[in-house]
Amino acid sequence: MKALIVYWHPEPKSFNYALFSTAQTALIRAGWEVKTSDLHAMAFDPVSSRANFQTVKNPDFLKLQIEEMHASEMQGFSPDLELEMQKIEWCDLMIWQFPLWWFGLPAVLKGWVDRVFAMGRTYGGGRIYDTGVFQGKRALLSLTTGGPAEAYAKDGFNGDILGILKPIHRGMLEFVGFDVLAPSIVYAPVRMSEEQRNAELERYSRRMADITGETPIEVGRY
Ligand code: FAD
């Protein structure tokens, strides 16, 4: 089995990095092949532009999805995007490791999605959701928050975390065909003791060891 972990955090000594590294170690120990995209270390450019492409369909007006479809036909994506697309095509399981920022993905990870989930290559022509390009693959969000767990309960002041993650689960991952596993969330690691944080890393490591047996969650449309 093959796993891709896409990770972004600006600090290599962060707790997010510890989770990223824990997943790699646990999966490899369980017999997985693992590839990674450490977007901060790669200095990944998150901004979509003509630099996404080696090909040009219309030099007078940049319409990204038209250029994406053309590049899909002509194998014309830039080398950095081609590499990321091949990693997704290669994996059986994709994990995104990130801190929750403004109820969503941090900009670099969002920009990775903007650029890598390209029309033609990763969706389109009726290939979405149940007929999506990546059907049969699974995806998992592994994130940390600043707010405590009770703030993200259904009646918490931030609202239900599954509702907050829905644009990612439904609008990105399921849209391109992935089955979504329950998110792994460490609430407020900053407020934890060292022992509590170590216990969270241990819990995540055990989850990774058994991840093949997990059933996807029902994200739903509403
Ligand atoms: P860190 O601060 O890196 O780590 C926490 C502690 O763990 C540190 O003491 C660190 O030294 C320690 N640690 C590191 N490695 C290990 C290890 N191996 N073992 C044990 N301990 C270790 N929060 C929300 O809830 N909702 C939001 O919408 C939101 N928006 C944000 C927007 C922005 C722009 C920013 C900057 C923050 C936002 N936050 C939000 C807060 C953010 O989500 C949290 O600060 C973040 O998730 C915490 O994770 P971290 O990896 O950065 O923690």
Short mmCIF file of C-alpha atoms and ligand atoms in Angstrom, two decimals:
data_model
loop_
_atom_site.label_atom_id
_atom_site.label_comp_id
_atom_site.label_asym_id
_atom_site.label_seq_id
_atom_site.Cartn_x
_atom_site.Cartn_y
_atom_site.Cartn_z
CA MET A 1 0.00 0.00 0.00
CA LYS A 2 1.17 3.49 -0.86
CA ALA A 3 0.64 6.68 1.09
CA LEU A 4 1.23 10.33 0.23
CA ILE A 5 1.46 12.85 3.06
CA VAL A 6 1.07 16.49 2.06
CA TYR A 7 2.17 18.77 4.87
CA TRP A 8 2.48 22.47 5.50
CA HIS A 9 3.61 24.39 8.56
CA PRO A 10 6.12 27.25 8.61
CA GLU A 11 8.07 25.83 11.60
CA PRO A 12 9.95 22.52 11.38
CA LYS A 13 9.91 22.17 15.20
CA SER A 14 6.10 22.51 15.31
CA PHE A 15 3.68 19.95 16.67
CA ASN A 16 2.35 19.59 13.14
CA TYR A 17 5.79 18.46 12.06
CA ALA A 18 5.78 15.90 14.89
CA LEU A 19 2.45 14.53 13.59
CA PHE A 20 3.78 14.50 10.01
CA SER A 21 6.86 12.59 11.09
CA THR A 22 4.86 10.22 13.35
CA ALA A 23 2.61 9.21 10.45
CA GLN A 24 5.60 8.50 8.19
CA THR A 25 7.30 6.32 10.79
CA ALA A 26 4.12 4.41 11.71
CA LEU A 27 3.09 3.77 8.12
CA ILE A 28 6.55 2.59 7.07
CA ARG A 29 6.65 0.30 10.12
CA ALA A 30 3.27 -1.12 9.03
CA GLY A 31 4.68 -1.93 5.58
CA TRP A 32 3.51 1.10 3.60
CA GLU A 33 5.54 2.88 0.94
CA VAL A 34 5.41 6.58 1.79
CA LYS A 35 5.97 9.70 -0.32
CA THR A 36 5.74 13.19 1.09
CA SER A 37 5.22 16.75 -0.01
CA ASP A 38 6.62 19.06 2.67
CA LEU A 39 5.35 22.22 1.04
CA HIS A 40 7.30 24.59 3.31
CA ALA A 41 10.60 22.77 2.73
CA MET A 42 9.84 22.66 -1.00
CA ALA A 43 9.05 26.40 -1.00
CA PHE A 44 5.98 25.38 -3.00
CA ASP A 45 4.52 28.32 -4.94
CA PRO A 46 0.78 28.38 -4.12
CA VAL A 47 -0.22 30.99 -6.70
CA SER A 48 -1.89 29.81 -9.89
CA SER A 49 -0.60 31.53 -13.01
CA ARG A 50 0.80 30.76 -16.46
CA ALA A 51 3.70 29.14 -14.58
CA ASN A 52 1.34 26.15 -14.06
CA PHE A 53 1.86 25.25 -17.71
CA GLN A 54 4.51 24.56 -20.32
CA THR A 55 1.80 24.71 -22.99
CA VAL A 56 -0.34 27.67 -24.08
CA LYS A 57 -3.86 27.38 -25.47
CA ASN A 58 -4.79 31.06 -25.51
CA PRO A 59 -1.96 33.61 -25.08
CA ASP A 60 -4.41 36.56 -24.97
CA PHE A 61 -6.61 35.58 -22.06
CA LEU A 62 -5.68 33.34 -19.13
CA LYS A 63 -8.61 31.04 -18.38
CA LEU A 64 -7.10 28.51 -16.00
CA GLN A 65 -9.48 25.60 -16.59
CA ILE A 66 -9.11 25.90 -20.39
CA GLU A 67 -5.32 25.87 -20.03
CA GLU A 68 -5.59 22.95 -17.58
CA MET A 69 -7.62 20.88 -20.06
CA HIS A 70 -5.14 21.71 -22.82
CA ALA A 71 -2.16 20.84 -20.61
CA SER A 72 -3.89 17.57 -19.66
CA GLU A 73 -4.14 16.62 -23.36
CA MET A 74 -0.61 17.79 -24.25
CA GLN A 75 1.20 16.69 -21.07
CA GLY A 76 1.96 20.33 -20.60
CA PHE A 77 1.95 20.89 -16.85
CA SER A 78 5.00 22.49 -15.25
CA PRO A 79 7.42 19.95 -13.74
CA ASP A 80 6.53 20.86 -10.12
CA LEU A 81 2.80 20.25 -10.73
CA GLU A 82 3.43 17.11 -12.80
CA LEU A 83 5.37 15.63 -9.90
CA GLU A 84 2.58 16.36 -7.41
CA MET A 85 -0.07 14.94 -9.76
CA GLN A 86 1.95 11.76 -10.22
CA LYS A 87 2.24 11.37 -6.45
CA ILE A 88 -1.56 11.51 -6.08
CA GLU A 89 -2.03 9.06 -8.95
CA TRP A 90 0.50 6.74 -7.28
CA CYS A 91 -0.96 6.66 -3.76
CA ASP A 92 -3.77 4.60 -2.23
CA LEU A 93 -4.06 6.91 0.79
CA MET A 94 -3.50 10.66 0.88
CA ILE A 95 -3.07 12.50 4.19
CA TRP A 96 -3.07 16.28 4.56
CA GLN A 97 -1.28 17.51 7.71
CA PHE A 98 -1.93 21.15 8.63
CA PRO A 99 -2.89 23.65 11.33
CA LEU A 100 -6.47 24.93 10.98
CA TRP A 101 -6.23 28.54 9.83
CA TRP A 102 -9.34 30.70 9.63
CA PHE A 103 -11.52 27.59 9.66
CA GLY A 104 -9.75 26.22 6.62
CA LEU A 105 -6.54 25.18 4.92
CA PRO A 106 -3.49 27.42 5.31
CA ALA A 107 -2.88 29.34 2.09
CA VAL A 108 0.01 27.26 0.77
CA LEU A 109 -1.91 24.00 1.10
CA LYS A 110 -4.99 25.62 -0.42
CA GLY A 111 -2.79 26.87 -3.26
CA TRP A 112 -1.44 23.34 -3.73
CA VAL A 113 -5.04 22.20 -4.26
CA ASP A 114 -5.77 25.14 -6.59
CA ARG A 115 -2.81 24.25 -8.80
CA VAL A 116 -2.63 20.44 -8.57
CA PHE A 117 -6.34 19.54 -8.77
CA ALA A 118 -6.44 20.54 -12.43
CA MET A 119 -9.41 20.20 -14.75
CA GLY A 120 -8.96 17.40 -17.26
CA ARG A 121 -6.27 15.58 -15.31
CA THR A 122 -8.01 15.32 -11.91
CA TYR A 123 -11.70 16.04 -12.64
CA GLY A 124 -14.11 17.01 -15.40
CA GLY A 125 -15.94 15.44 -18.31
CA GLY A 126 -18.48 14.02 -15.85
CA ARG A 127 -15.76 12.49 -13.67
CA ILE A 128 -16.67 13.91 -10.25
CA TYR A 129 -17.74 12.45 -6.90
CA ASP A 130 -18.73 8.77 -7.35
CA THR A 131 -17.26 8.73 -10.86
CA GLY A 132 -14.26 10.83 -9.82
CA VAL A 133 -10.78 10.29 -11.19
CA PHE A 134 -9.43 9.13 -7.83
CA GLN A 135 -12.19 6.67 -6.92
CA GLY A 136 -10.89 3.75 -4.89
CA LYS A 137 -8.37 5.97 -3.08
CA ARG A 138 -8.83 7.24 0.46
CA ALA A 139 -8.00 10.57 2.07
CA LEU A 140 -7.58 11.75 5.63
CA LEU A 141 -7.25 15.22 7.13
CA SER A 142 -4.88 15.42 10.10
CA LEU A 143 -5.09 18.83 11.72
CA THR A 144 -4.51 20.81 14.85
CA THR A 145 -6.51 23.71 16.23
CA GLY A 146 -5.98 26.63 18.57
CA GLY A 147 -9.50 26.28 20.02
CA PRO A 148 -10.47 23.52 22.47
CA ALA A 149 -12.61 20.50 21.53
CA GLU A 150 -15.74 21.87 23.22
CA ALA A 151 -15.61 24.97 20.98
CA TYR A 152 -15.95 22.64 17.97
CA ALA A 153 -18.84 20.53 19.30
CA LYS A 154 -22.25 20.91 17.58
CA ASP A 155 -23.35 23.43 20.22
CA GLY A 156 -19.87 24.92 20.70
CA PHE A 157 -19.17 28.58 19.91
CA ASN A 158 -17.24 27.74 16.74
CA GLY A 159 -19.73 25.12 15.57
CA ASP A 160 -19.38 21.51 14.53
CA ILE A 161 -15.90 20.69 13.23
CA LEU A 162 -17.32 18.35 10.59
CA GLY A 163 -19.35 21.27 9.22
CA ILE A 164 -16.23 23.44 9.15
CA LEU A 165 -14.27 20.73 7.31
CA LYS A 166 -17.05 20.01 4.83
CA PRO A 167 -15.79 22.34 2.08
CA ILE A 168 -12.55 20.33 2.15
CA HIS A 169 -14.11 16.88 2.56
CA ARG A 170 -16.88 17.37 0.00
CA GLY A 171 -15.70 20.24 -2.20
CA MET A 172 -12.13 19.02 -2.70
CA LEU A 173 -11.55 15.37 -1.71
CA GLU A 174 -14.87 13.72 -2.56
CA PHE A 175 -15.21 15.99 -5.60
CA VAL A 176 -12.19 14.34 -7.21
CA GLY A 177 -13.30 10.87 -6.14
CA PHE A 178 -11.60 10.15 -2.82
CA ASP A 179 -13.35 8.29 -0.01
CA VAL A 180 -12.90 10.31 3.16
CA LEU A 181 -11.76 8.80 6.46
CA ALA A 182 -12.65 10.41 9.79
CA PRO A 183 -10.37 13.40 10.40
CA SER A 184 -7.63 13.14 13.00
CA ILE A 185 -7.81 16.28 15.12
CA VAL A 186 -5.58 17.42 17.96
CA TYR A 187 -7.40 20.24 19.67
CA ALA A 188 -5.29 22.98 21.21
CA PRO A 189 -1.91 21.21 21.47
CA VAL A 190 -0.45 24.50 22.73
CA ARG A 191 -2.51 24.17 25.91
CA MET A 192 -1.43 20.57 26.56
CA SER A 193 1.31 19.23 28.79
CA GLU A 194 4.24 17.44 27.17
CA GLU A 195 2.73 14.12 28.36
CA GLN A 196 -0.63 14.90 26.75
CA ARG A 197 1.05 15.80 23.48
CA ASN A 198 3.10 12.60 23.56
CA ALA A 199 -0.13 10.65 24.18
CA GLU A 200 -1.68 12.31 21.10
CA LEU A 201 1.32 11.31 18.99
CA GLU A 202 1.05 7.76 20.31
CA ARG A 203 -2.70 7.64 19.56
CA TYR A 204 -2.08 8.86 16.00
CA SER A 205 0.72 6.34 15.52
CA ARG A 206 -1.60 3.49 16.57
CA ARG A 207 -4.28 4.76 14.20
CA MET A 208 -1.81 4.76 11.29
CA ALA A 209 -0.80 1.18 12.07
CA ASP A 210 -4.43 0.03 11.57
CA ILE A 211 -5.57 2.51 8.93
CA THR A 212 -6.19 -0.13 6.23
CA GLY A 213 -9.13 -1.54 8.20
CA GLU A 214 -11.00 1.79 8.50
CA THR A 215 -14.33 2.54 6.84
CA PRO A 216 -14.87 5.93 5.17
CA ILE A 217 -17.26 8.43 6.78
CA GLU A 218 -20.51 9.72 5.25
CA VAL A 219 -19.73 13.34 4.40
CA GLY A 220 -23.12 13.99 2.78
CA ARG A 221 -24.22 16.86 0.59
CA TYR A 222 -25.78 19.14 3.19
P1 FAD B 1 2.94 24.37 17.98
O1 FAD B 1 2.82 25.70 18.64
O2 FAD B 1 4.01 24.15 16.97
O3 FAD B 1 3.15 23.21 19.07
C1 FAD B 1 2.48 23.19 20.31
C2 FAD B 1 3.49 22.69 21.34
O4 FAD B 1 3.91 21.35 20.99
C3 FAD B 1 4.76 23.54 21.38
O5 FAD B 1 5.08 23.79 22.72
C4 FAD B 1 5.81 22.64 20.74
O6 FAD B 1 7.10 22.89 21.21
C5 FAD B 1 5.32 21.26 21.15
N1 FAD B 1 5.87 20.17 20.37
C6 FAD B 1 6.45 20.20 19.14
N2 FAD B 1 6.92 18.98 18.79
C7 FAD B 1 6.60 18.14 19.81
C8 FAD B 1 6.81 16.77 20.04
N3 FAD B 1 7.45 16.01 19.17
N4 FAD B 1 6.36 16.23 21.18
C9 FAD B 1 5.69 16.97 22.09
N5 FAD B 1 5.48 18.32 21.95
C10 FAD B 1 5.94 18.89 20.83
N6 FAD B 1 -7.15 27.99 15.51
C11 FAD B 1 -8.44 27.60 15.45
O7 FAD B 1 -8.91 26.82 16.30
N7 FAD B 1 -9.26 28.04 14.44
C12 FAD B 1 -8.83 28.89 13.46
O8 FAD B 1 -9.59 29.24 12.57
C13 FAD B 1 -7.46 29.32 13.53
N8 FAD B 1 -6.98 30.18 12.60
C14 FAD B 1 -5.67 30.56 12.66
C15 FAD B 1 -5.17 31.44 11.70
C16 FAD B 1 -3.85 31.81 11.73
C17 FAD B 1 -3.34 32.72 10.65
C18 FAD B 1 -2.99 31.33 12.74
C19 FAD B 1 -1.54 31.75 12.80
C20 FAD B 1 -3.47 30.47 13.70
C21 FAD B 1 -4.81 30.06 13.68
N9 FAD B 1 -5.33 29.17 14.62
C22 FAD B 1 -6.64 28.82 14.59
C23 FAD B 1 -4.45 28.52 15.64
C24 FAD B 1 -3.70 27.33 15.03
O9 FAD B 1 -4.61 26.42 14.45
C25 FAD B 1 -2.88 26.61 16.11
O10 FAD B 1 -1.93 27.52 16.62
C26 FAD B 1 -2.16 25.39 15.58
O11 FAD B 1 -3.10 24.46 15.09
C27 FAD B 1 -1.34 24.71 16.65
O12 FAD B 1 -0.53 23.69 16.07
P2 FAD B 1 1.05 23.92 15.86
O13 FAD B 1 1.64 22.73 15.19
O14 FAD B 1 1.31 25.25 15.25
O15 FAD B 1 1.49 23.96 17.40
#
